[in-house]
Amino acid sequence: MPSAVSVRRHAAVVLLACACATAANAALPWQEFACNARAATDPLAFQPRKFGGTLGAAAEKAPPFVYPGRDPRNDRDDDGAAEEKPSVALRLSNGWLLGSNRGEWGGEVAYQPDDAAVHIVEEANVIDIVELPFGVVVLEGLAHLEQDRGSILLAELKGGKVGLKPLHGLPAQPRSLRLLEDGSLLITTRQGQLVLGVRGELTPVRCTP
């Protein structure tokens, strides 16, 4: 039979867990959202020239890019450098923003200016690159073994150079994306769905018919 002390400790743990769950729910106010009804009927109207990702291969294709990537599987007697072909690219005002994803073997965000050599901006497992009303975002993440993470990065173009800064963390890797009629983005993860709004705000939602 458990002692009175162990019972009190168990009760304290339960109360603490409940309090944490309540606090988490308060920080993530889920909203009912008609996801299907608000999907964009013409997603091309919301995006510049692009291949891969949300718009698929049907969009106007970009030039054939190749840039030096770093794949640990090649890291034997050399520095691991290998030619990388991006899986997604988005046209900016004076160049192309590129993204690759090799799963547990990494990935990169790269920038190809119109008048200079391509260069790596940051290492990331790029899921997609999307232009929204408030700016260009890179959605990245990885689901491997017990790891399931994701984030949204905001691309900034200054003086012909591209930088990335964290915008939002995600509960898990983005599994699918859908442009909505108001210009926002519906993000689906294994931990739920979220809407990235036209001003950059992120809202957890429950999709309704």
mmCIF file with all atom_site columns, C-alpha atoms in Angstrom:
data_model
loop_
_atom_site.group_PDB
_atom_site.id
_atom_site.type_symbol
_atom_site.label_atom_id
_atom_site.label_alt_id
_atom_site.label_comp_id
_atom_site.label_asym_id
_atom_site.label_entity_id
_atom_site.label_seq_id
_atom_site.pdbx_PDB_ins_code
_atom_site.Cartn_x
_atom_site.Cartn_y
_atom_site.Cartn_z
_atom_site.occupancy
_atom_site.B_iso_or_equiv
_atom_site.pdbx_formal_charge
_atom_site.auth_seq_id
_atom_site.auth_comp_id
_atom_site.auth_asym_id
_atom_site.auth_atom_id
_atom_site.pdbx_PDB_model_num
ATOM 1   C CA . MET A 1 1   ? 0.000   0.000  0.000   1.00 0.00 ? 1   MET A CA 1
ATOM 2   C CA . PRO A 1 2   ? 1.518   3.398  -0.971  1.00 0.00 ? 2   PRO A CA 1
ATOM 3   C CA . SER A 1 3   ? 2.446   5.771  1.813   1.00 0.00 ? 3   SER A CA 1
ATOM 4   C CA . ALA A 1 4   ? 0.725   9.104  2.357   1.00 0.00 ? 4   ALA A CA 1
ATOM 5   C CA . VAL A 1 5   ? 3.880   10.866 1.133   1.00 0.00 ? 5   VAL A CA 1
ATOM 6   C CA . SER A 1 6   ? 3.933   8.960  -2.181  1.00 0.00 ? 6   SER A CA 1
ATOM 7   C CA . VAL A 1 7   ? 0.208   9.630  -2.687  1.00 0.00 ? 7   VAL A CA 1
ATOM 8   C CA . ARG A 1 8   ? 0.765   13.351 -2.147  1.00 0.00 ? 8   ARG A CA 1
ATOM 9   C CA . ARG A 1 9   ? 3.704   13.317 -4.562  1.00 0.00 ? 9   ARG A CA 1
ATOM 10  C CA . HIS A 1 10  ? 1.590   11.545 -7.190  1.00 0.00 ? 10  HIS A CA 1
ATOM 11  C CA . ALA A 1 11  ? -1.214  14.075 -6.738  1.00 0.00 ? 11  ALA A CA 1
ATOM 12  C CA . ALA A 1 12  ? 1.256   16.942 -7.097  1.00 0.00 ? 12  ALA A CA 1
ATOM 13  C CA . VAL A 1 13  ? 2.610   15.472 -10.347 1.00 0.00 ? 13  VAL A CA 1
ATOM 14  C CA . VAL A 1 14  ? -0.926  15.074 -11.735 1.00 0.00 ? 14  VAL A CA 1
ATOM 15  C CA . LEU A 1 15  ? -1.826  18.652 -10.798 1.00 0.00 ? 15  LEU A CA 1
ATOM 16  C CA . LEU A 1 16  ? 1.391   19.947 -12.363 1.00 0.00 ? 16  LEU A CA 1
ATOM 17  C CA . ALA A 1 17  ? 0.730   18.018 -15.581 1.00 0.00 ? 17  ALA A CA 1
ATOM 18  C CA . CYS A 1 18  ? -2.812  19.383 -15.744 1.00 0.00 ? 18  CYS A CA 1
ATOM 19  C CA . ALA A 1 19  ? -1.567  22.920 -15.162 1.00 0.00 ? 19  ALA A CA 1
ATOM 20  C CA . CYS A 1 20  ? 1.026   22.565 -17.936 1.00 0.00 ? 20  CYS A CA 1
ATOM 21  C CA . ALA A 1 21  ? -1.557  21.185 -20.361 1.00 0.00 ? 21  ALA A CA 1
ATOM 22  C CA . THR A 1 22  ? -3.929  24.032 -19.521 1.00 0.00 ? 22  THR A CA 1
ATOM 23  C CA . ALA A 1 23  ? -1.176  26.596 -20.057 1.00 0.00 ? 23  ALA A CA 1
ATOM 24  C CA . ALA A 1 24  ? -0.239  25.022 -23.391 1.00 0.00 ? 24  ALA A CA 1
ATOM 25  C CA . ASN A 1 25  ? -3.847  25.045 -24.554 1.00 0.00 ? 25  ASN A CA 1
ATOM 26  C CA . ALA A 1 26  ? -4.187  28.666 -23.498 1.00 0.00 ? 26  ALA A CA 1
ATOM 27  C CA . ALA A 1 27  ? -1.105  29.553 -25.544 1.00 0.00 ? 27  ALA A CA 1
ATOM 28  C CA . LEU A 1 28  ? -2.479  27.765 -28.606 1.00 0.00 ? 28  LEU A CA 1
ATOM 29  C CA . PRO A 1 29  ? -6.097  28.900 -29.082 1.00 0.00 ? 29  PRO A CA 1
ATOM 30  C CA . TRP A 1 30  ? -7.438  26.553 -31.737 1.00 0.00 ? 30  TRP A CA 1
ATOM 31  C CA . GLN A 1 31  ? -9.906  28.093 -34.161 1.00 0.00 ? 31  GLN A CA 1
ATOM 32  C CA . GLU A 1 32  ? -12.545 26.379 -36.276 1.00 0.00 ? 32  GLU A CA 1
ATOM 33  C CA . PHE A 1 33  ? -11.602 26.883 -39.915 1.00 0.00 ? 33  PHE A CA 1
ATOM 34  C CA . ALA A 1 34  ? -13.306 25.957 -43.202 1.00 0.00 ? 34  ALA A CA 1
ATOM 35  C CA . CYS A 1 35  ? -10.104 24.756 -44.879 1.00 0.00 ? 35  CYS A CA 1
ATOM 36  C CA . ASN A 1 36  ? -11.578 23.285 -48.071 1.00 0.00 ? 36  ASN A CA 1
ATOM 37  C CA . ALA A 1 37  ? -13.984 26.149 -48.729 1.00 0.00 ? 37  ALA A CA 1
ATOM 38  C CA . ARG A 1 38  ? -11.178 28.716 -48.464 1.00 0.00 ? 38  ARG A CA 1
ATOM 39  C CA . ALA A 1 39  ? -8.668  26.986 -50.738 1.00 0.00 ? 39  ALA A CA 1
ATOM 40  C CA . ALA A 1 40  ? -7.391  29.075 -53.613 1.00 0.00 ? 40  ALA A CA 1
ATOM 41  C CA . THR A 1 41  ? -9.004  28.123 -56.915 1.00 0.00 ? 41  THR A CA 1
ATOM 42  C CA . ASP A 1 42  ? -6.070  29.532 -58.887 1.00 0.00 ? 42  ASP A CA 1
ATOM 43  C CA . PRO A 1 43  ? -2.861  29.187 -56.840 1.00 0.00 ? 43  PRO A CA 1
ATOM 44  C CA . LEU A 1 44  ? -0.750  30.501 -59.727 1.00 0.00 ? 44  LEU A CA 1
ATOM 45  C CA . ALA A 1 45  ? -2.273  33.926 -59.121 1.00 0.00 ? 45  ALA A CA 1
ATOM 46  C CA . PHE A 1 46  ? -0.512  34.072 -55.744 1.00 0.00 ? 46  PHE A CA 1
ATOM 47  C CA . GLN A 1 47  ? 2.980   33.040 -56.821 1.00 0.00 ? 47  GLN A CA 1
ATOM 48  C CA . PRO A 1 48  ? 5.730   34.222 -59.173 1.00 0.00 ? 48  PRO A CA 1
ATOM 49  C CA . ARG A 1 49  ? 7.620   31.799 -61.420 1.00 0.00 ? 49  ARG A CA 1
ATOM 50  C CA . LYS A 1 50  ? 8.476   28.663 -59.538 1.00 0.00 ? 50  LYS A CA 1
ATOM 51  C CA . PHE A 1 51  ? 9.059   24.938 -59.817 1.00 0.00 ? 51  PHE A CA 1
ATOM 52  C CA . GLY A 1 52  ? 8.433   22.219 -57.251 1.00 0.00 ? 52  GLY A CA 1
ATOM 53  C CA . GLY A 1 53  ? 6.662   22.565 -53.927 1.00 0.00 ? 53  GLY A CA 1
ATOM 54  C CA . THR A 1 54  ? 3.155   23.957 -53.576 1.00 0.00 ? 54  THR A CA 1
ATOM 55  C CA . LEU A 1 55  ? 2.641   24.679 -57.270 1.00 0.00 ? 55  LEU A CA 1
ATOM 56  C CA . GLY A 1 56  ? 4.149   21.439 -58.555 1.00 0.00 ? 56  GLY A CA 1
ATOM 57  C CA . ALA A 1 57  ? 6.018   20.884 -61.811 1.00 0.00 ? 57  ALA A CA 1
ATOM 58  C CA . ALA A 1 58  ? 3.255   22.481 -63.908 1.00 0.00 ? 58  ALA A CA 1
ATOM 59  C CA . ALA A 1 59  ? 4.450   26.002 -63.091 1.00 0.00 ? 59  ALA A CA 1
ATOM 60  C CA . GLU A 1 60  ? 6.895   27.733 -65.412 1.00 0.00 ? 60  GLU A CA 1
ATOM 61  C CA . LYS A 1 61  ? 10.159  25.913 -64.902 1.00 0.00 ? 61  LYS A CA 1
ATOM 62  C CA . ALA A 1 62  ? 13.292  27.674 -63.734 1.00 0.00 ? 62  ALA A CA 1
ATOM 63  C CA . PRO A 1 63  ? 16.700  27.256 -65.391 1.00 0.00 ? 63  PRO A CA 1
ATOM 64  C CA . PRO A 1 64  ? 18.644  24.077 -64.520 1.00 0.00 ? 64  PRO A CA 1
ATOM 65  C CA . PHE A 1 65  ? 20.490  24.899 -61.302 1.00 0.00 ? 65  PHE A CA 1
ATOM 66  C CA . VAL A 1 66  ? 23.448  23.026 -59.855 1.00 0.00 ? 66  VAL A CA 1
ATOM 67  C CA . TYR A 1 67  ? 25.331  24.216 -56.789 1.00 0.00 ? 67  TYR A CA 1
ATOM 68  C CA . PRO A 1 68  ? 27.918  22.741 -54.405 1.00 0.00 ? 68  PRO A CA 1
ATOM 69  C CA . GLY A 1 69  ? 26.188  20.971 -51.538 1.00 0.00 ? 69  GLY A CA 1
ATOM 70  C CA . ARG A 1 70  ? 27.541  18.945 -48.651 1.00 0.00 ? 70  ARG A CA 1
ATOM 71  C CA . ASP A 1 71  ? 26.318  15.375 -48.391 1.00 0.00 ? 71  ASP A CA 1
ATOM 72  C CA . PRO A 1 72  ? 27.799  13.406 -45.428 1.00 0.00 ? 72  PRO A CA 1
ATOM 73  C CA . ARG A 1 73  ? 27.465  10.218 -47.476 1.00 0.00 ? 73  ARG A CA 1
ATOM 74  C CA . ASN A 1 74  ? 30.286  11.529 -49.700 1.00 0.00 ? 74  ASN A CA 1
ATOM 75  C CA . ASP A 1 75  ? 32.535  12.526 -46.803 1.00 0.00 ? 75  ASP A CA 1
ATOM 76  C CA . ARG A 1 76  ? 35.249  9.916  -47.141 1.00 0.00 ? 76  ARG A CA 1
ATOM 77  C CA . ASP A 1 77  ? 38.608  11.041 -48.513 1.00 0.00 ? 77  ASP A CA 1
ATOM 78  C CA . ASP A 1 78  ? 37.390  14.458 -49.632 1.00 0.00 ? 78  ASP A CA 1
ATOM 79  C CA . ASP A 1 79  ? 35.436  17.309 -48.082 1.00 0.00 ? 79  ASP A CA 1
ATOM 80  C CA . GLY A 1 80  ? 32.051  15.800 -48.892 1.00 0.00 ? 80  GLY A CA 1
ATOM 81  C CA . ALA A 1 81  ? 31.284  18.347 -51.608 1.00 0.00 ? 81  ALA A CA 1
ATOM 82  C CA . ALA A 1 82  ? 28.819  17.214 -54.238 1.00 0.00 ? 82  ALA A CA 1
ATOM 83  C CA . GLU A 1 83  ? 26.681  18.786 -56.900 1.00 0.00 ? 83  GLU A CA 1
ATOM 84  C CA . GLU A 1 84  ? 23.179  19.437 -55.607 1.00 0.00 ? 84  GLU A CA 1
ATOM 85  C CA . LYS A 1 85  ? 20.072  19.921 -57.715 1.00 0.00 ? 85  LYS A CA 1
ATOM 86  C CA . PRO A 1 86  ? 17.370  21.822 -55.807 1.00 0.00 ? 86  PRO A CA 1
ATOM 87  C CA . SER A 1 87  ? 13.894  20.361 -55.465 1.00 0.00 ? 87  SER A CA 1
ATOM 88  C CA . VAL A 1 88  ? 12.181  23.745 -55.195 1.00 0.00 ? 88  VAL A CA 1
ATOM 89  C CA . ALA A 1 89  ? 12.987  27.255 -56.441 1.00 0.00 ? 89  ALA A CA 1
ATOM 90  C CA . LEU A 1 90  ? 11.295  30.631 -56.249 1.00 0.00 ? 90  LEU A CA 1
ATOM 91  C CA . ARG A 1 91  ? 12.006  33.609 -58.485 1.00 0.00 ? 91  ARG A CA 1
ATOM 92  C CA . LEU A 1 92  ? 12.911  36.815 -56.620 1.00 0.00 ? 92  LEU A CA 1
ATOM 93  C CA . SER A 1 93  ? 13.458  40.282 -58.085 1.00 0.00 ? 93  SER A CA 1
ATOM 94  C CA . ASN A 1 94  ? 17.068  39.676 -59.103 1.00 0.00 ? 94  ASN A CA 1
ATOM 95  C CA . GLY A 1 95  ? 17.699  35.964 -58.708 1.00 0.00 ? 95  GLY A CA 1
ATOM 96  C CA . TRP A 1 96  ? 16.387  32.585 -57.580 1.00 0.00 ? 96  TRP A CA 1
ATOM 97  C CA . LEU A 1 97  ? 16.001  31.226 -54.049 1.00 0.00 ? 97  LEU A CA 1
ATOM 98  C CA . LEU A 1 98  ? 16.686  27.474 -54.088 1.00 0.00 ? 98  LEU A CA 1
ATOM 99  C CA . GLY A 1 99  ? 15.997  24.668 -51.635 1.00 0.00 ? 99  GLY A CA 1
ATOM 100 C CA . SER A 1 100 ? 17.019  21.029 -51.275 1.00 0.00 ? 100 SER A CA 1
ATOM 101 C CA . ASN A 1 101 ? 16.133  18.242 -48.858 1.00 0.00 ? 101 ASN A CA 1
ATOM 102 C CA . ARG A 1 102 ? 18.021  14.956 -48.412 1.00 0.00 ? 102 ARG A CA 1
ATOM 103 C CA . GLY A 1 103 ? 16.176  13.878 -45.283 1.00 0.00 ? 103 GLY A CA 1
ATOM 104 C CA . GLU A 1 104 ? 18.536  12.802 -42.505 1.00 0.00 ? 104 GLU A CA 1
ATOM 105 C CA . TRP A 1 105 ? 21.447  13.674 -44.818 1.00 0.00 ? 105 TRP A CA 1
ATOM 106 C CA . GLY A 1 106 ? 20.655  17.382 -44.644 1.00 0.00 ? 106 GLY A CA 1
ATOM 107 C CA . GLY A 1 107 ? 19.742  20.073 -47.128 1.00 0.00 ? 107 GLY A CA 1
ATOM 108 C CA . GLU A 1 108 ? 20.381  23.697 -48.004 1.00 0.00 ? 108 GLU A CA 1
ATOM 109 C CA . VAL A 1 109 ? 18.873  27.033 -48.878 1.00 0.00 ? 109 VAL A CA 1
ATOM 110 C CA . ALA A 1 110 ? 20.888  28.600 -51.704 1.00 0.00 ? 110 ALA A CA 1
ATOM 111 C CA . TYR A 1 111 ? 20.660  31.847 -53.650 1.00 0.00 ? 111 TYR A CA 1
ATOM 112 C CA . GLN A 1 112 ? 21.418  32.238 -57.355 1.00 0.00 ? 112 GLN A CA 1
ATOM 113 C CA . PRO A 1 113 ? 21.735  35.939 -58.258 1.00 0.00 ? 113 PRO A CA 1
ATOM 114 C CA . ASP A 1 114 ? 21.261  36.899 -61.884 1.00 0.00 ? 114 ASP A CA 1
ATOM 115 C CA . ASP A 1 115 ? 24.742  38.439 -62.048 1.00 0.00 ? 115 ASP A CA 1
ATOM 116 C CA . ALA A 1 116 ? 26.842  36.381 -59.622 1.00 0.00 ? 116 ALA A CA 1
ATOM 117 C CA . ALA A 1 117 ? 27.697  32.851 -58.556 1.00 0.00 ? 117 ALA A CA 1
ATOM 118 C CA . VAL A 1 118 ? 25.299  30.733 -56.534 1.00 0.00 ? 118 VAL A CA 1
ATOM 119 C CA . HIS A 1 119 ? 26.021  30.505 -52.794 1.00 0.00 ? 119 HIS A CA 1
ATOM 120 C CA . ILE A 1 120 ? 24.691  28.622 -49.784 1.00 0.00 ? 120 ILE A CA 1
ATOM 121 C CA . VAL A 1 121 ? 22.570  30.748 -47.435 1.00 0.00 ? 121 VAL A CA 1
ATOM 122 C CA . GLU A 1 122 ? 21.880  28.231 -44.676 1.00 0.00 ? 122 GLU A CA 1
ATOM 123 C CA . GLU A 1 123 ? 21.685  24.504 -44.020 1.00 0.00 ? 123 GLU A CA 1
ATOM 124 C CA . ALA A 1 124 ? 18.065  23.372 -43.735 1.00 0.00 ? 124 ALA A CA 1
ATOM 125 C CA . ASN A 1 125 ? 15.774  20.542 -44.822 1.00 0.00 ? 125 ASN A CA 1
ATOM 126 C CA . VAL A 1 126 ? 13.653  22.621 -47.188 1.00 0.00 ? 126 VAL A CA 1
ATOM 127 C CA . ILE A 1 127 ? 10.043  21.516 -47.643 1.00 0.00 ? 127 ILE A CA 1
ATOM 128 C CA . ASP A 1 128 ? 8.949   24.503 -49.723 1.00 0.00 ? 128 ASP A CA 1
ATOM 129 C CA . ILE A 1 129 ? 9.585   28.168 -50.501 1.00 0.00 ? 129 ILE A CA 1
ATOM 130 C CA . VAL A 1 130 ? 6.448   30.306 -50.751 1.00 0.00 ? 130 VAL A CA 1
ATOM 131 C CA . GLU A 1 131 ? 5.750   33.981 -51.378 1.00 0.00 ? 131 GLU A CA 1
ATOM 132 C CA . LEU A 1 132 ? 2.998   35.387 -49.149 1.00 0.00 ? 132 LEU A CA 1
ATOM 133 C CA . PRO A 1 133 ? 1.648   38.958 -48.882 1.00 0.00 ? 133 PRO A CA 1
ATOM 134 C CA . PHE A 1 134 ? 4.110   39.849 -46.097 1.00 0.00 ? 134 PHE A CA 1
ATOM 135 C CA . GLY A 1 135 ? 7.196   38.241 -47.670 1.00 0.00 ? 135 GLY A CA 1
ATOM 136 C CA . VAL A 1 136 ? 8.944   35.070 -48.793 1.00 0.00 ? 136 VAL A CA 1
ATOM 137 C CA . VAL A 1 137 ? 9.067   32.177 -46.331 1.00 0.00 ? 137 VAL A CA 1
ATOM 138 C CA . VAL A 1 138 ? 11.068  28.957 -46.263 1.00 0.00 ? 138 VAL A CA 1
ATOM 139 C CA . LEU A 1 139 ? 9.323   26.021 -44.601 1.00 0.00 ? 139 LEU A CA 1
ATOM 140 C CA . GLU A 1 140 ? 11.750  23.424 -43.333 1.00 0.00 ? 140 GLU A CA 1
ATOM 141 C CA . GLY A 1 141 ? 11.704  20.377 -41.108 1.00 0.00 ? 141 GLY A CA 1
ATOM 142 C CA . LEU A 1 142 ? 12.675  16.765 -40.582 1.00 0.00 ? 142 LEU A CA 1
ATOM 143 C CA . ALA A 1 143 ? 10.829  13.646 -39.422 1.00 0.00 ? 143 ALA A CA 1
ATOM 144 C CA . HIS A 1 144 ? 13.363  10.885 -38.763 1.00 0.00 ? 144 HIS A CA 1
ATOM 145 C CA . LEU A 1 145 ? 13.340  8.178  -36.090 1.00 0.00 ? 145 LEU A CA 1
ATOM 146 C CA . GLU A 1 146 ? 12.063  9.904  -32.914 1.00 0.00 ? 146 GLU A CA 1
ATOM 147 C CA . GLN A 1 147 ? 12.667  13.397 -34.265 1.00 0.00 ? 147 GLN A CA 1
ATOM 148 C CA . ASP A 1 148 ? 9.803   15.383 -35.782 1.00 0.00 ? 148 ASP A CA 1
ATOM 149 C CA . ARG A 1 149 ? 10.415  19.108 -36.009 1.00 0.00 ? 149 ARG A CA 1
ATOM 150 C CA . GLY A 1 150 ? 9.728   22.064 -38.264 1.00 0.00 ? 150 GLY A CA 1
ATOM 151 C CA . SER A 1 151 ? 10.059  25.816 -38.551 1.00 0.00 ? 151 SER A CA 1
ATOM 152 C CA . ILE A 1 152 ? 9.271   28.805 -40.758 1.00 0.00 ? 152 ILE A CA 1
ATOM 153 C CA . LEU A 1 153 ? 12.083  31.130 -41.837 1.00 0.00 ? 153 LEU A CA 1
ATOM 154 C CA . LEU A 1 154 ? 11.633  34.597 -43.314 1.00 0.00 ? 154 LEU A CA 1
ATOM 155 C CA . ALA A 1 155 ? 13.856  35.449 -46.286 1.00 0.00 ? 155 ALA A CA 1
ATOM 156 C CA . GLU A 1 156 ? 15.291  38.972 -46.423 1.00 0.00 ? 156 GLU A CA 1
ATOM 157 C CA . LEU A 1 157 ? 16.896  40.412 -49.559 1.00 0.00 ? 157 LEU A CA 1
ATOM 158 C CA . LYS A 1 158 ? 19.288  43.287 -48.856 1.00 0.00 ? 158 LYS A CA 1
ATOM 159 C CA . GLY A 1 159 ? 21.995  44.648 -51.100 1.00 0.00 ? 159 GLY A CA 1
ATOM 160 C CA . GLY A 1 160 ? 21.825  41.700 -53.449 1.00 0.00 ? 160 GLY A CA 1
ATOM 161 C CA . LYS A 1 161 ? 22.250  39.203 -50.599 1.00 0.00 ? 161 LYS A CA 1
ATOM 162 C CA . VAL A 1 162 ? 19.684  36.897 -48.999 1.00 0.00 ? 162 VAL A CA 1
ATOM 163 C CA . GLY A 1 163 ? 19.462  36.241 -45.272 1.00 0.00 ? 163 GLY A CA 1
ATOM 164 C CA . LEU A 1 164 ? 17.094  34.065 -43.252 1.00 0.00 ? 164 LEU A CA 1
ATOM 165 C CA . LYS A 1 165 ? 15.671  34.755 -39.813 1.00 0.00 ? 165 LYS A CA 1
ATOM 166 C CA . PRO A 1 166 ? 13.412  32.541 -37.663 1.00 0.00 ? 166 PRO A CA 1
ATOM 167 C CA . LEU A 1 167 ? 9.740   33.474 -37.898 1.00 0.00 ? 167 LEU A CA 1
ATOM 168 C CA . HIS A 1 168 ? 7.856   30.623 -36.181 1.00 0.00 ? 168 HIS A CA 1
ATOM 169 C CA . GLY A 1 169 ? 8.510   27.183 -34.782 1.00 0.00 ? 169 GLY A CA 1
ATOM 170 C CA . LEU A 1 170 ? 6.175   24.374 -35.853 1.00 0.00 ? 170 LEU A CA 1
ATOM 171 C CA . PRO A 1 171 ? 4.968   21.418 -33.757 1.00 0.00 ? 171 PRO A CA 1
ATOM 172 C CA . ALA A 1 172 ? 6.294   18.974 -36.372 1.00 0.00 ? 172 ALA A CA 1
ATOM 173 C CA . GLN A 1 173 ? 7.569   18.741 -39.942 1.00 0.00 ? 173 GLN A CA 1
ATOM 174 C CA . PRO A 1 174 ? 5.253   20.319 -42.541 1.00 0.00 ? 174 PRO A CA 1
ATOM 175 C CA . ARG A 1 175 ? 3.568   17.441 -44.398 1.00 0.00 ? 175 ARG A CA 1
ATOM 176 C CA . SER A 1 176 ? 1.488   19.424 -46.888 1.00 0.00 ? 176 SER A CA 1
ATOM 177 C CA . LEU A 1 177 ? 0.780   23.051 -47.780 1.00 0.00 ? 177 LEU A CA 1
ATOM 178 C CA . ARG A 1 178 ? -2.222  24.735 -49.346 1.00 0.00 ? 178 ARG A CA 1
ATOM 179 C CA . LEU A 1 179 ? -2.634  28.320 -50.495 1.00 0.00 ? 179 LEU A CA 1
ATOM 180 C CA . LEU A 1 180 ? -5.899  29.920 -49.381 1.00 0.00 ? 180 LEU A CA 1
ATOM 181 C CA . GLU A 1 181 ? -8.014  32.451 -51.200 1.00 0.00 ? 181 GLU A CA 1
ATOM 182 C CA . ASP A 1 182 ? -7.034  35.347 -48.927 1.00 0.00 ? 182 ASP A CA 1
ATOM 183 C CA . GLY A 1 183 ? -3.318  34.746 -49.565 1.00 0.00 ? 183 GLY A CA 1
ATOM 184 C CA . SER A 1 184 ? -2.628  32.843 -46.334 1.00 0.00 ? 184 SER A CA 1
ATOM 185 C CA . LEU A 1 185 ? -1.094  29.363 -46.134 1.00 0.00 ? 185 LEU A CA 1
ATOM 186 C CA . LEU A 1 186 ? -2.579  26.227 -44.558 1.00 0.00 ? 186 LEU A CA 1
ATOM 187 C CA . ILE A 1 187 ? 0.140   24.012 -43.058 1.00 0.00 ? 187 ILE A CA 1
ATOM 188 C CA . THR A 1 188 ? -0.542  20.388 -42.136 1.00 0.00 ? 188 THR A CA 1
ATOM 189 C CA . THR A 1 189 ? 1.695   18.501 -39.677 1.00 0.00 ? 189 THR A CA 1
ATOM 190 C CA . ARG A 1 190 ? 1.314   15.251 -37.756 1.00 0.00 ? 190 ARG A CA 1
ATOM 191 C CA . GLN A 1 191 ? 0.538   17.362 -34.695 1.00 0.00 ? 191 GLN A CA 1
ATOM 192 C CA . GLY A 1 192 ? -2.249  19.374 -36.305 1.00 0.00 ? 192 GLY A CA 1
ATOM 193 C CA . GLN A 1 193 ? -2.919  22.138 -38.801 1.00 0.00 ? 193 GLN A CA 1
ATOM 194 C CA . LEU A 1 194 ? -1.978  25.810 -38.706 1.00 0.00 ? 194 LEU A CA 1
ATOM 195 C CA . VAL A 1 195 ? -2.614  28.879 -40.836 1.00 0.00 ? 195 VAL A CA 1
ATOM 196 C CA . LEU A 1 196 ? 0.178   31.332 -41.600 1.00 0.00 ? 196 LEU A CA 1
ATOM 197 C CA . GLY A 1 197 ? -1.711  34.586 -42.105 1.00 0.00 ? 197 GLY A CA 1
ATOM 198 C CA . VAL A 1 198 ? -1.188  37.453 -44.513 1.00 0.00 ? 198 VAL A CA 1
ATOM 199 C CA . ARG A 1 199 ? 0.611   39.514 -41.825 1.00 0.00 ? 199 ARG A CA 1
ATOM 200 C CA . GLY A 1 200 ? 2.845   36.654 -40.702 1.00 0.00 ? 200 GLY A CA 1
ATOM 201 C CA . GLU A 1 201 ? 0.769   35.499 -37.731 1.00 0.00 ? 201 GLU A CA 1
ATOM 202 C CA . LEU A 1 202 ? 0.531   31.740 -37.061 1.00 0.00 ? 202 LEU A CA 1
ATOM 203 C CA . THR A 1 203 ? -2.773  30.294 -35.810 1.00 0.00 ? 203 THR A CA 1
ATOM 204 C CA . PRO A 1 204 ? -3.527  26.646 -34.933 1.00 0.00 ? 204 PRO A CA 1
ATOM 205 C CA . VAL A 1 205 ? -6.820  25.588 -36.549 1.00 0.00 ? 205 VAL A CA 1
ATOM 206 C CA . ARG A 1 206 ? -9.270  22.708 -36.624 1.00 0.00 ? 206 ARG A CA 1
ATOM 207 C CA . CYS A 1 207 ? -10.453 22.132 -40.172 1.00 0.00 ? 207 CYS A CA 1
ATOM 208 C CA . THR A 1 208 ? -14.218 21.885 -40.594 1.00 0.00 ? 208 THR A CA 1
ATOM 209 C CA . PRO A 1 209 ? -16.091 20.666 -43.702 1.00 0.00 ? 209 PRO A CA 1
#
